[in-house]
mmCIF file of C-alpha atoms in Angstrom:
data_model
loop_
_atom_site.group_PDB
_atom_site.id
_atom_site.type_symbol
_atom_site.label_atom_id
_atom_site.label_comp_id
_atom_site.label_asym_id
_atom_site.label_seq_id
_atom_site.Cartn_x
_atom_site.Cartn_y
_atom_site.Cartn_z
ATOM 1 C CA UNK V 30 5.546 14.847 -38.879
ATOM 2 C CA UNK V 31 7.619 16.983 -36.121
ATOM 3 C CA UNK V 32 4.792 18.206 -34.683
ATOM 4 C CA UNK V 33 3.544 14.709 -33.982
ATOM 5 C CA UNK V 34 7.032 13.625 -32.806
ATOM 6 C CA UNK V 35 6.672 16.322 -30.558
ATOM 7 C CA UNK V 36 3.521 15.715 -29.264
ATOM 8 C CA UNK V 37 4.064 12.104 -28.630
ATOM 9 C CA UNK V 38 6.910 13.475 -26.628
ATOM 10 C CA UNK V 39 5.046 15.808 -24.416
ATOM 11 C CA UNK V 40 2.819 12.761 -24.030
ATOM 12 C CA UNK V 41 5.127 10.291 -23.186
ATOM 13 C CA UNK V 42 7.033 13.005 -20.196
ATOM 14 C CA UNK V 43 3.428 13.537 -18.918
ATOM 15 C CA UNK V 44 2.689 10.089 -18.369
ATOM 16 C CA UNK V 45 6.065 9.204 -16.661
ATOM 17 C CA UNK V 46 5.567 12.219 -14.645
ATOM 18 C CA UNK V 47 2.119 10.787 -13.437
ATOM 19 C CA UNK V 48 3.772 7.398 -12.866
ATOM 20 C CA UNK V 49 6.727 8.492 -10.931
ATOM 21 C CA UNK V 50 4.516 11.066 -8.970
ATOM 22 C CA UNK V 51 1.994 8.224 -7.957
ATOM 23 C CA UNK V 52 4.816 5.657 -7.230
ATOM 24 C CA UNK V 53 6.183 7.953 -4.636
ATOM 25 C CA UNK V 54 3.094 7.619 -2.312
ATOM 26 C CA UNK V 55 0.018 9.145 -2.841
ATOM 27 C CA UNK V 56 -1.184 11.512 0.316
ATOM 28 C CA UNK V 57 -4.662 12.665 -0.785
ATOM 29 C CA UNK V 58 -6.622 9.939 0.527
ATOM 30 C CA UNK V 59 -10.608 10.527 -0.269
ATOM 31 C CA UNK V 60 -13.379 9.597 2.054
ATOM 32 C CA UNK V 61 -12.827 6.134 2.942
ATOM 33 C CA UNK V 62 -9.037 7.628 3.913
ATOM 34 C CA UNK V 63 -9.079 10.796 5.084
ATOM 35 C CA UNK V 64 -5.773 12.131 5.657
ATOM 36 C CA UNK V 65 -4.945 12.821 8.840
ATOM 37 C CA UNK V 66 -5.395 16.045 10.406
ATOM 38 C CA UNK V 67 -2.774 15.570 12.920
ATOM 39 C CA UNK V 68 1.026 14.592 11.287
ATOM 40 C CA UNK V 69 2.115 14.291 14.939
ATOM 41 C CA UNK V 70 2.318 10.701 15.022
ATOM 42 C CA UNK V 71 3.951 10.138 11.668
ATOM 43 C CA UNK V 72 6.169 11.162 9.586
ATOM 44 C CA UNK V 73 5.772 13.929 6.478
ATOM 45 C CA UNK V 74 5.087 13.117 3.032
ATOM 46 C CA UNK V 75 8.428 11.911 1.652
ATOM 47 C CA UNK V 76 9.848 11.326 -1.714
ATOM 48 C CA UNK V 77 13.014 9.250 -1.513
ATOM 49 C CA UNK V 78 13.425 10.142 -5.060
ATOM 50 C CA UNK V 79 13.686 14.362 -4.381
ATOM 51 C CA UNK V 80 16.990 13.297 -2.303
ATOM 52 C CA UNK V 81 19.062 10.583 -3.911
ATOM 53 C CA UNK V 82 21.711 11.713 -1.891
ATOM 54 C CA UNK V 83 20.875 12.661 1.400
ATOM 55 C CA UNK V 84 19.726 9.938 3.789
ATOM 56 C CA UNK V 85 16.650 11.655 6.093
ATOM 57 C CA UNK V 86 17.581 12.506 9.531
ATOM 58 C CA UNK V 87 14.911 15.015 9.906
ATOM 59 C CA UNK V 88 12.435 15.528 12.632
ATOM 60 C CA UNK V 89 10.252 12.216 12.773
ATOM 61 C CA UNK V 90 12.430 10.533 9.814
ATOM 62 C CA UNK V 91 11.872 7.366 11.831
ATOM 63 C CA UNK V 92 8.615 7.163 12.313
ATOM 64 C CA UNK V 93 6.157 5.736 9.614
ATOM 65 C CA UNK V 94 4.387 7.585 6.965
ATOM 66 C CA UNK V 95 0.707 7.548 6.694
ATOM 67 C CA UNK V 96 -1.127 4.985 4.825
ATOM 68 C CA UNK V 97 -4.419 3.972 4.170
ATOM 69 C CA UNK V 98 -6.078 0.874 1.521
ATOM 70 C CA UNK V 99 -9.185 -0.843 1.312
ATOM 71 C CA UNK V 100 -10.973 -2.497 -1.610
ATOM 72 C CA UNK V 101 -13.648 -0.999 -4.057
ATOM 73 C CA UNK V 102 -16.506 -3.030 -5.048
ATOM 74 C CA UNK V 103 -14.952 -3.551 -7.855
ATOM 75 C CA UNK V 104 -11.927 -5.449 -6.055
ATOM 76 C CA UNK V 105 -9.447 -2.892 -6.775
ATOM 77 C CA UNK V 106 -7.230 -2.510 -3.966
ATOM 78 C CA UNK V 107 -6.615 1.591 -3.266
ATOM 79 C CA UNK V 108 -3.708 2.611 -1.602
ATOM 80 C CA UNK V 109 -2.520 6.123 -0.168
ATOM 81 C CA UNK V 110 0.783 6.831 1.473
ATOM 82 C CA UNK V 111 3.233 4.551 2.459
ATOM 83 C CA UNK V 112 4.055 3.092 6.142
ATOM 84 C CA UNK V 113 7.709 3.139 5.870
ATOM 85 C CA UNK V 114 9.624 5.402 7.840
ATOM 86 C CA UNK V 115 11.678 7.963 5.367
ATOM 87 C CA UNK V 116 14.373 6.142 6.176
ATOM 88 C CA UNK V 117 13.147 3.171 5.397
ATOM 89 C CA UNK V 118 12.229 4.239 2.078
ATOM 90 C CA UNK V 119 15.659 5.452 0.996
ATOM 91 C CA UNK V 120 17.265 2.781 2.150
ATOM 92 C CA UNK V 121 15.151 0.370 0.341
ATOM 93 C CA UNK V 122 15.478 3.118 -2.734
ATOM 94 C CA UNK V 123 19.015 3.236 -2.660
ATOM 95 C CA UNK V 124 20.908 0.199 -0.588
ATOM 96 C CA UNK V 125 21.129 -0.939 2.385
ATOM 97 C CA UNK V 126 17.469 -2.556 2.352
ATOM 98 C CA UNK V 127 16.338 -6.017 2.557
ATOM 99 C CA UNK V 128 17.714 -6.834 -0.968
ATOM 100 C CA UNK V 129 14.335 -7.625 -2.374
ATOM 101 C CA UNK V 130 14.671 -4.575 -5.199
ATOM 102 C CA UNK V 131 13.648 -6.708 -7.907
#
């Protein structure tokens, strides 16, 4: 019985890792995206989450991120990155956005 409790629980952390890890903004891309091979006119990866409390005033913190969708076949929509700025994205993370949190 403990071992399954424990298992479940390993299972349950994994998939909220995947979750949060994917919600963050997903920078692979694959061959319809390629990422870009050339960060100079956007900004880095970021993950508003790694710094609850330090709004980004890096280098390029105000440009947008890179971001790429189209739709399979299938009509799933795929989506990589996200085209906020860093800033942006913390603000709408942690106040100051347009309110629309729900």
């Amino acid at each position: 019985m403990l071992k399954r409790i424990v298992q479940l629980a390993f299972m349950i952390i994994a998939v909220s890792l995947g979750v949060q890890a994917f919600a963050a903004g997903d920078y692979r891309g694959d061959e319809r995206c390629p990422r870009p091979t050339d960060w100079s006119n956007y900004s880095e990866p970021y993950d508003p989450l790694e710094h609850p409390r330090d709004y980004p005033t890096f280098d390029k913190a105000d440009r947008p991120g890179w971001s790429c969708s189209y739709q399979r076949e299938d009509g799933v929509i795929v989506q990589y990155g996200d085209s906020r700025t860093p800033q942006q994205q913390w603000l709408d993370m942690y106040g100051g956005g347009n309110g629309d949190q729900n």
